[in-house]
Amino acid sequence: MISVKRNIPNILKILLIIGFGYFFWLMLKITLEYFPLDPNVSFLMIKQTEVTERPEYLWFFYTHVYTSIFVLLTGFLAILRKNFGLKNFHRNAGKIYIFLILVFAAPSGIYMGIFANGGFLSKISFVILGCLWWFSTFKAYQLALQKKFKEHKQWMWRSFALTISAITLRMWKVIIVYLFHPNPMDVYQIIAWLGWIPNILFIEYLITKKHI
């Protein structure tokens, strides 16, 4: 019985890795739809107003899409807190994660949020998400410099909870459309908030209970 209990964390970790691997593959497939550059595919098909009237929109969009896939991967590797036999692997993965978010992914995400589908409610949600994403990542970076590693770890988890909103948003979309068949614009307004609020609440619960 004791050995079984000891193995449970390892089993959960393996399931976590498998689960993330599956969803990462799905996100990678979505990313590859935009390579090579083509403004007439997938999500961009419903953003033609922005594409034609705002030349900078595509640059922000591609910046966000292409960097976010690396953010997902390096963020997951960083929170595993393993070096995998490579010197400073955890630290370097964290540096890449933080750099990509602060310089590219979050700023471009905030810009895209201003033009999000679903009206004002969706726009304000995505802008708040982008700002919190940037702030939580910067806070994690700041605490690492101050060598406050416990707090750094907690803020990295907050940041990653917002990072995986790219995954949870799409999961909620599938569930809501399958169960309720709402108007497409209503879906955007709902998933804009559901994509990240439950994530951050769950992480705050784990931090409060001292599980992180």
PDB file of C-alpha atoms in Angstrom:
ATOM      1  CA  MET A   1       0.000   0.000   0.000  1.00  0.00           C
ATOM      2  CA  ILE A   2       2.822   2.402   0.883  1.00  0.00           C
ATOM      3  CA  SER A   3       4.587   1.726  -2.431  1.00  0.00           C
ATOM      4  CA  VAL A   4       1.348   2.402  -4.296  1.00  0.00           C
ATOM      5  CA  LYS A   5       0.962   5.764  -2.547  1.00  0.00           C
ATOM      6  CA  ARG A   6       4.557   6.633  -3.372  1.00  0.00           C
ATOM      7  CA  ASN A   7       3.980   5.813  -7.029  1.00  0.00           C
ATOM      8  CA  ILE A   8       0.827   7.946  -7.355  1.00  0.00           C
ATOM      9  CA  PRO A   9       2.743  11.249  -7.858  1.00  0.00           C
ATOM     10  CA  ASN A  10       4.858   9.590 -10.563  1.00  0.00           C
ATOM     11  CA  ILE A  11       1.743   8.241 -12.284  1.00  0.00           C
ATOM     12  CA  LEU A  12       0.111  11.681 -12.178  1.00  0.00           C
ATOM     13  CA  LYS A  13       3.272  13.243 -13.592  1.00  0.00           C
ATOM     14  CA  ILE A  14       3.317  10.747 -16.458  1.00  0.00           C
ATOM     15  CA  LEU A  15      -0.368  11.409 -17.200  1.00  0.00           C
ATOM     16  CA  LEU A  16       0.336  15.150 -17.096  1.00  0.00           C
ATOM     17  CA  ILE A  17       3.160  14.780 -19.620  1.00  0.00           C
ATOM     18  CA  ILE A  18       1.042  12.595 -21.912  1.00  0.00           C
ATOM     19  CA  GLY A  19      -1.908  14.984 -21.673  1.00  0.00           C
ATOM     20  CA  PHE A  20       0.229  18.011 -22.384  1.00  0.00           C
ATOM     21  CA  GLY A  21       1.933  16.225 -25.269  1.00  0.00           C
ATOM     22  CA  TYR A  22      -1.432  15.518 -26.882  1.00  0.00           C
ATOM     23  CA  PHE A  23      -2.723  19.079 -26.572  1.00  0.00           C
ATOM     24  CA  PHE A  24       0.638  20.520 -27.607  1.00  0.00           C
ATOM     25  CA  TRP A  25       0.441  18.459 -30.786  1.00  0.00           C
ATOM     26  CA  LEU A  26      -3.034  19.853 -31.485  1.00  0.00           C
ATOM     27  CA  MET A  27      -1.777  23.407 -30.956  1.00  0.00           C
ATOM     28  CA  LEU A  28       1.217  22.724 -33.210  1.00  0.00           C
ATOM     29  CA  LYS A  29      -1.125  21.564 -35.973  1.00  0.00           C
ATOM     30  CA  ILE A  30      -3.091  24.808 -35.632  1.00  0.00           C
ATOM     31  CA  THR A  31       0.141  26.829 -35.781  1.00  0.00           C
ATOM     32  CA  LEU A  32       1.325  25.026 -38.914  1.00  0.00           C
ATOM     33  CA  GLU A  33      -1.868  26.060 -40.708  1.00  0.00           C
ATOM     34  CA  TYR A  34      -0.351  29.556 -40.888  1.00  0.00           C
ATOM     35  CA  PHE A  35       2.903  28.413 -42.430  1.00  0.00           C
ATOM     36  CA  PRO A  36       3.827  29.578 -44.988  1.00  0.00           C
ATOM     37  CA  LEU A  37       2.252  33.004 -44.480  1.00  0.00           C
ATOM     38  CA  ASP A  38      -1.275  33.004 -45.873  1.00  0.00           C
ATOM     39  CA  PRO A  39      -3.940  35.529 -44.765  1.00  0.00           C
ATOM     40  CA  ASN A  40      -6.762  33.395 -46.192  1.00  0.00           C
ATOM     41  CA  VAL A  41      -6.733  30.361 -43.925  1.00  0.00           C
ATOM     42  CA  SER A  42      -8.446  29.251 -40.727  1.00  0.00           C
ATOM     43  CA  PHE A  43      -8.988  32.007 -38.108  1.00  0.00           C
ATOM     44  CA  LEU A  44      -7.814  34.745 -40.470  1.00  0.00           C
ATOM     45  CA  MET A  45     -10.763  34.031 -42.761  1.00  0.00           C
ATOM     46  CA  ILE A  46     -13.051  35.732 -40.232  1.00  0.00           C
ATOM     47  CA  LYS A  47     -10.604  38.585 -39.615  1.00  0.00           C
ATOM     48  CA  GLN A  48     -10.480  39.945 -43.151  1.00  0.00           C
ATOM     49  CA  THR A  49     -11.565  43.420 -42.029  1.00  0.00           C
ATOM     50  CA  GLU A  50      -8.482  43.712 -39.824  1.00  0.00           C
ATOM     51  CA  VAL A  51      -6.272  42.017 -42.429  1.00  0.00           C
ATOM     52  CA  THR A  52      -7.265  44.458 -45.181  1.00  0.00           C
ATOM     53  CA  GLU A  53      -7.658  47.653 -43.151  1.00  0.00           C
ATOM     54  CA  ARG A  54      -4.812  47.259 -40.666  1.00  0.00           C
ATOM     55  CA  PRO A  55      -1.547  46.130 -42.317  1.00  0.00           C
ATOM     56  CA  GLU A  56       0.122  45.721 -38.917  1.00  0.00           C
ATOM     57  CA  TYR A  57      -2.502  43.222 -37.746  1.00  0.00           C
ATOM     58  CA  LEU A  58      -0.928  40.306 -39.617  1.00  0.00           C
ATOM     59  CA  TRP A  59       2.477  41.041 -38.112  1.00  0.00           C
ATOM     60  CA  PHE A  60       1.062  41.020 -34.591  1.00  0.00           C
ATOM     61  CA  PHE A  61      -0.945  37.885 -35.391  1.00  0.00           C
ATOM     62  CA  TYR A  62       1.990  35.912 -36.778  1.00  0.00           C
ATOM     63  CA  THR A  63       4.234  37.102 -33.951  1.00  0.00           C
ATOM     64  CA  HIS A  64       1.701  35.855 -31.414  1.00  0.00           C
ATOM     65  CA  VAL A  65       1.042  32.525 -33.118  1.00  0.00           C
ATOM     66  CA  TYR A  66       4.645  31.620 -33.897  1.00  0.00           C
ATOM     67  CA  THR A  67       6.060  32.566 -30.497  1.00  0.00           C
ATOM     68  CA  SER A  68       3.204  31.132 -28.425  1.00  0.00           C
ATOM     69  CA  ILE A  69       3.896  27.550 -29.521  1.00  0.00           C
ATOM     70  CA  PHE A  70       7.442  27.869 -28.142  1.00  0.00           C
ATOM     71  CA  VAL A  71       6.084  29.555 -25.025  1.00  0.00           C
ATOM     72  CA  LEU A  72       3.847  26.539 -24.404  1.00  0.00           C
ATOM     73  CA  LEU A  73       6.739  24.098 -24.769  1.00  0.00           C
ATOM     74  CA  THR A  74       9.386  25.984 -22.794  1.00  0.00           C
ATOM     75  CA  GLY A  75       6.862  26.876 -20.093  1.00  0.00           C
ATOM     76  CA  PHE A  76       5.936  23.248 -19.577  1.00  0.00           C
ATOM     77  CA  LEU A  77       9.585  22.182 -19.492  1.00  0.00           C
ATOM     78  CA  ALA A  78      10.346  24.959 -17.001  1.00  0.00           C
ATOM     79  CA  ILE A  79       7.589  24.057 -14.538  1.00  0.00           C
ATOM     80  CA  LEU A  80       8.738  20.426 -14.544  1.00  0.00           C
ATOM     81  CA  ARG A  81      11.878  21.767 -12.834  1.00  0.00           C
ATOM     82  CA  LYS A  82      14.088  19.092 -14.388  1.00  0.00           C
ATOM     83  CA  ASN A  83      17.433  19.459 -16.144  1.00  0.00           C
ATOM     84  CA  PHE A  84      17.132  16.145 -18.032  1.00  0.00           C
ATOM     85  CA  GLY A  85      20.860  15.614 -17.671  1.00  0.00           C
ATOM     86  CA  LEU A  86      21.655  18.964 -19.290  1.00  0.00           C
ATOM     87  CA  LYS A  87      23.378  21.695 -17.326  1.00  0.00           C
ATOM     88  CA  ASN A  88      21.048  24.617 -16.481  1.00  0.00           C
ATOM     89  CA  PHE A  89      18.289  23.251 -18.743  1.00  0.00           C
ATOM     90  CA  HIS A  90      15.524  24.346 -16.361  1.00  0.00           C
ATOM     91  CA  ARG A  91      16.977  27.838 -16.019  1.00  0.00           C
ATOM     92  CA  ASN A  92      17.495  28.275 -19.766  1.00  0.00           C
ATOM     93  CA  ALA A  93      14.004  27.018 -20.600  1.00  0.00           C
ATOM     94  CA  GLY A  94      12.627  29.519 -18.099  1.00  0.00           C
ATOM     95  CA  LYS A  95      14.661  32.345 -19.624  1.00  0.00           C
ATOM     96  CA  ILE A  96      13.357  31.575 -23.123  1.00  0.00           C
ATOM     97  CA  TYR A  97       9.795  31.333 -21.793  1.00  0.00           C
ATOM     98  CA  ILE A  98       9.996  34.662 -19.985  1.00  0.00           C
ATOM     99  CA  PHE A  99      11.731  36.463 -22.859  1.00  0.00           C
ATOM    100  CA  LEU A 100       9.222  35.305 -25.478  1.00  0.00           C
ATOM    101  CA  ILE A 101       6.228  36.336 -23.363  1.00  0.00           C
ATOM    102  CA  LEU A 102       7.508  39.729 -22.241  1.00  0.00           C
ATOM    103  CA  VAL A 103       8.843  40.827 -25.631  1.00  0.00           C
ATOM    104  CA  PHE A 104       6.606  39.094 -28.173  1.00  0.00           C
ATOM    105  CA  ALA A 105       3.686  36.881 -27.135  1.00  0.00           C
ATOM    106  CA  ALA A 106       1.942  39.017 -24.493  1.00  0.00           C
ATOM    107  CA  PRO A 107       2.261  42.421 -26.244  1.00  0.00           C
ATOM    108  CA  SER A 108       1.020  40.961 -29.539  1.00  0.00           C
ATOM    109  CA  GLY A 109      -1.784  39.170 -27.672  1.00  0.00           C
ATOM    110  CA  ILE A 110      -2.901  42.429 -26.054  1.00  0.00           C
ATOM    111  CA  TYR A 111      -2.987  44.111 -29.455  1.00  0.00           C
ATOM    112  CA  MET A 112      -5.046  41.252 -30.934  1.00  0.00           C
ATOM    113  CA  GLY A 113      -7.382  41.399 -27.937  1.00  0.00           C
ATOM    114  CA  ILE A 114      -8.388  44.918 -28.923  1.00  0.00           C
ATOM    115  CA  PHE A 115      -9.844  43.460 -32.125  1.00  0.00           C
ATOM    116  CA  ALA A 116     -11.224  40.203 -30.685  1.00  0.00           C
ATOM    117  CA  ASN A 117     -14.497  38.760 -31.946  1.00  0.00           C
ATOM    118  CA  GLY A 118     -17.513  38.869 -29.652  1.00  0.00           C
ATOM    119  CA  GLY A 119     -17.768  42.572 -28.936  1.00  0.00           C
ATOM    120  CA  PHE A 120     -16.668  44.596 -25.919  1.00  0.00           C
ATOM    121  CA  LEU A 121     -16.893  41.748 -23.382  1.00  0.00           C
ATOM    122  CA  SER A 122     -14.527  39.570 -25.383  1.00  0.00           C
ATOM    123  CA  LYS A 123     -12.139  42.423 -26.089  1.00  0.00           C
ATOM    124  CA  ILE A 124     -11.824  43.441 -22.429  1.00  0.00           C
ATOM    125  CA  SER A 125     -11.282  39.833 -21.368  1.00  0.00           C
ATOM    126  CA  PHE A 126      -8.454  39.202 -23.829  1.00  0.00           C
ATOM    127  CA  VAL A 127      -6.788  42.522 -23.003  1.00  0.00           C
ATOM    128  CA  ILE A 128      -6.952  41.740 -19.271  1.00  0.00           C
ATOM    129  CA  LEU A 129      -5.618  38.243 -19.971  1.00  0.00           C
ATOM    130  CA  GLY A 130      -2.677  39.655 -21.930  1.00  0.00           C
ATOM    131  CA  CYS A 131      -1.858  42.201 -19.233  1.00  0.00           C
ATOM    132  CA  LEU A 132      -2.032  39.616 -16.431  1.00  0.00           C
ATOM    133  CA  TRP A 133       0.056  37.225 -18.524  1.00  0.00           C
ATOM    134  CA  TRP A 134       2.763  39.852 -18.971  1.00  0.00           C
ATOM    135  CA  PHE A 135       2.660  40.967 -15.337  1.00  0.00           C
ATOM    136  CA  SER A 136       2.748  37.470 -13.810  1.00  0.00           C
ATOM    137  CA  THR A 137       5.675  36.522 -16.050  1.00  0.00           C
ATOM    138  CA  PHE A 138       7.559  39.717 -15.220  1.00  0.00           C
ATOM    139  CA  LYS A 139       6.917  39.115 -11.520  1.00  0.00           C
ATOM    140  CA  ALA A 140       8.338  35.594 -11.820  1.00  0.00           C
ATOM    141  CA  TYR A 141      11.423  37.012 -13.554  1.00  0.00           C
ATOM    142  CA  GLN A 142      11.854  39.721 -10.909  1.00  0.00           C
ATOM    143  CA  LEU A 143      11.615  37.227  -8.045  1.00  0.00           C
ATOM    144  CA  ALA A 144      14.146  34.923  -9.703  1.00  0.00           C
ATOM    145  CA  LEU A 145      16.622  37.810  -9.871  1.00  0.00           C
ATOM    146  CA  GLN A 146      16.000  38.417  -6.170  1.00  0.00           C
ATOM    147  CA  LYS A 147      16.579  34.675  -5.520  1.00  0.00           C
ATOM    148  CA  LYS A 148      13.140  34.342  -3.920  1.00  0.00           C
ATOM    149  CA  PHE A 149      12.635  30.987  -5.569  1.00  0.00           C
ATOM    150  CA  LYS A 150       9.514  29.869  -3.716  1.00  0.00           C
ATOM    151  CA  GLU A 151       7.631  32.990  -4.783  1.00  0.00           C
ATOM    152  CA  HIS A 152       9.206  32.736  -8.238  1.00  0.00           C
ATOM    153  CA  LYS A 153       7.805  29.227  -8.617  1.00  0.00           C
ATOM    154  CA  GLN A 154       4.317  30.370  -7.605  1.00  0.00           C
ATOM    155  CA  TRP A 155       4.319  33.231 -10.103  1.00  0.00           C
ATOM    156  CA  MET A 156       5.612  30.944 -12.836  1.00  0.00           C
ATOM    157  CA  TRP A 157       2.632  28.686 -12.185  1.00  0.00           C
ATOM    158  CA  ARG A 158       0.312  31.685 -12.402  1.00  0.00           C
ATOM    159  CA  SER A 159       1.932  32.667 -15.675  1.00  0.00           C
ATOM    160  CA  PHE A 160       1.676  29.148 -17.088  1.00  0.00           C
ATOM    161  CA  ALA A 161      -1.973  28.896 -16.027  1.00  0.00           C
ATOM    162  CA  LEU A 162      -2.584  31.884 -18.284  1.00  0.00           C
ATOM    163  CA  THR A 163      -0.373  30.437 -21.007  1.00  0.00           C
ATOM    164  CA  ILE A 164      -2.479  27.286 -21.306  1.00  0.00           C
ATOM    165  CA  SER A 165      -5.603  29.396 -21.756  1.00  0.00           C
ATOM    166  CA  ALA A 166      -4.820  28.827 -25.436  1.00  0.00           C
ATOM    167  CA  ILE A 167      -5.685  25.167 -24.793  1.00  0.00           C
ATOM    168  CA  THR A 168      -8.484  25.491 -22.243  1.00  0.00           C
ATOM    169  CA  LEU A 169     -10.251  28.126 -24.346  1.00  0.00           C
ATOM    170  CA  ARG A 170     -10.535  25.656 -27.203  1.00  0.00           C
ATOM    171  CA  MET A 171     -11.640  22.863 -24.871  1.00  0.00           C
ATOM    172  CA  TRP A 172     -14.455  25.024 -23.506  1.00  0.00           C
ATOM    173  CA  LYS A 173     -15.454  26.003 -27.030  1.00  0.00           C
ATOM    174  CA  VAL A 174     -15.892  22.356 -28.057  1.00  0.00           C
ATOM    175  CA  ILE A 175     -17.891  21.564 -24.899  1.00  0.00           C
ATOM    176  CA  ILE A 176     -20.181  24.605 -25.117  1.00  0.00           C
ATOM    177  CA  VAL A 177     -20.880  24.224 -28.843  1.00  0.00           C
ATOM    178  CA  TYR A 178     -21.562  20.495 -28.453  1.00  0.00           C
ATOM    179  CA  LEU A 179     -23.936  20.928 -25.499  1.00  0.00           C
ATOM    180  CA  PHE A 180     -25.736  24.196 -26.226  1.00  0.00           C
ATOM    181  CA  HIS A 181     -25.220  25.158 -29.912  1.00  0.00           C
ATOM    182  CA  PRO A 182     -25.114  28.909 -29.114  1.00  0.00           C
ATOM    183  CA  ASN A 183     -24.648  31.798 -31.524  1.00  0.00           C
ATOM    184  CA  PRO A 184     -20.965  32.011 -32.601  1.00  0.00           C
ATOM    185  CA  MET A 185     -20.529  35.517 -31.160  1.00  0.00           C
ATOM    186  CA  ASP A 186     -22.009  34.364 -27.837  1.00  0.00           C
ATOM    187  CA  VAL A 187     -19.459  31.546 -27.793  1.00  0.00           C
ATOM    188  CA  TYR A 188     -16.598  34.049 -28.087  1.00  0.00           C
ATOM    189  CA  GLN A 189     -17.926  36.097 -25.182  1.00  0.00           C
ATOM    190  CA  ILE A 190     -18.191  33.020 -22.958  1.00  0.00           C
ATOM    191  CA  ILE A 191     -14.902  31.306 -23.779  1.00  0.00           C
ATOM    192  CA  ALA A 192     -13.018  34.607 -23.620  1.00  0.00           C
ATOM    193  CA  TRP A 193     -13.520  34.465 -19.831  1.00  0.00           C
ATOM    194  CA  LEU A 194     -13.780  30.701 -19.284  1.00  0.00           C
ATOM    195  CA  GLY A 195     -10.481  30.177 -21.054  1.00  0.00           C
ATOM    196  CA  TRP A 196      -8.405  31.687 -18.260  1.00  0.00           C
ATOM    197  CA  ILE A 197     -10.393  32.487 -15.092  1.00  0.00           C
ATOM    198  CA  PRO A 198     -10.872  28.852 -13.936  1.00  0.00           C
ATOM    199  CA  ASN A 199      -7.158  28.250 -14.625  1.00  0.00           C
ATOM    200  CA  ILE A 200      -5.969  31.059 -12.400  1.00  0.00           C
ATOM    201  CA  LEU A 201      -8.509  30.271  -9.671  1.00  0.00           C
ATOM    202  CA  PHE A 202      -7.307  26.658  -9.591  1.00  0.00           C
ATOM    203  CA  ILE A 203      -3.669  27.746  -9.282  1.00  0.00           C
ATOM    204  CA  GLU A 204      -4.556  30.207  -6.511  1.00  0.00           C
ATOM    205  CA  TYR A 205      -6.308  27.381  -4.675  1.00  0.00           C
ATOM    206  CA  LEU A 206      -3.204  25.173  -4.954  1.00  0.00           C
ATOM    207  CA  ILE A 207      -0.971  28.013  -3.742  1.00  0.00           C
ATOM    208  CA  THR A 208      -3.288  28.756  -0.808  1.00  0.00           C
ATOM    209  CA  LYS A 209      -3.308  25.090   0.174  1.00  0.00           C
ATOM    210  CA  LYS A 210       0.511  25.087  -0.115  1.00  0.00           C
ATOM    211  CA  HIS A 211       0.503  22.429  -2.859  1.00  0.00           C
ATOM    212  CA  ILE A 212       2.691  24.725  -4.959  1.00  0.00           C
TER     213      ILE A 212
END
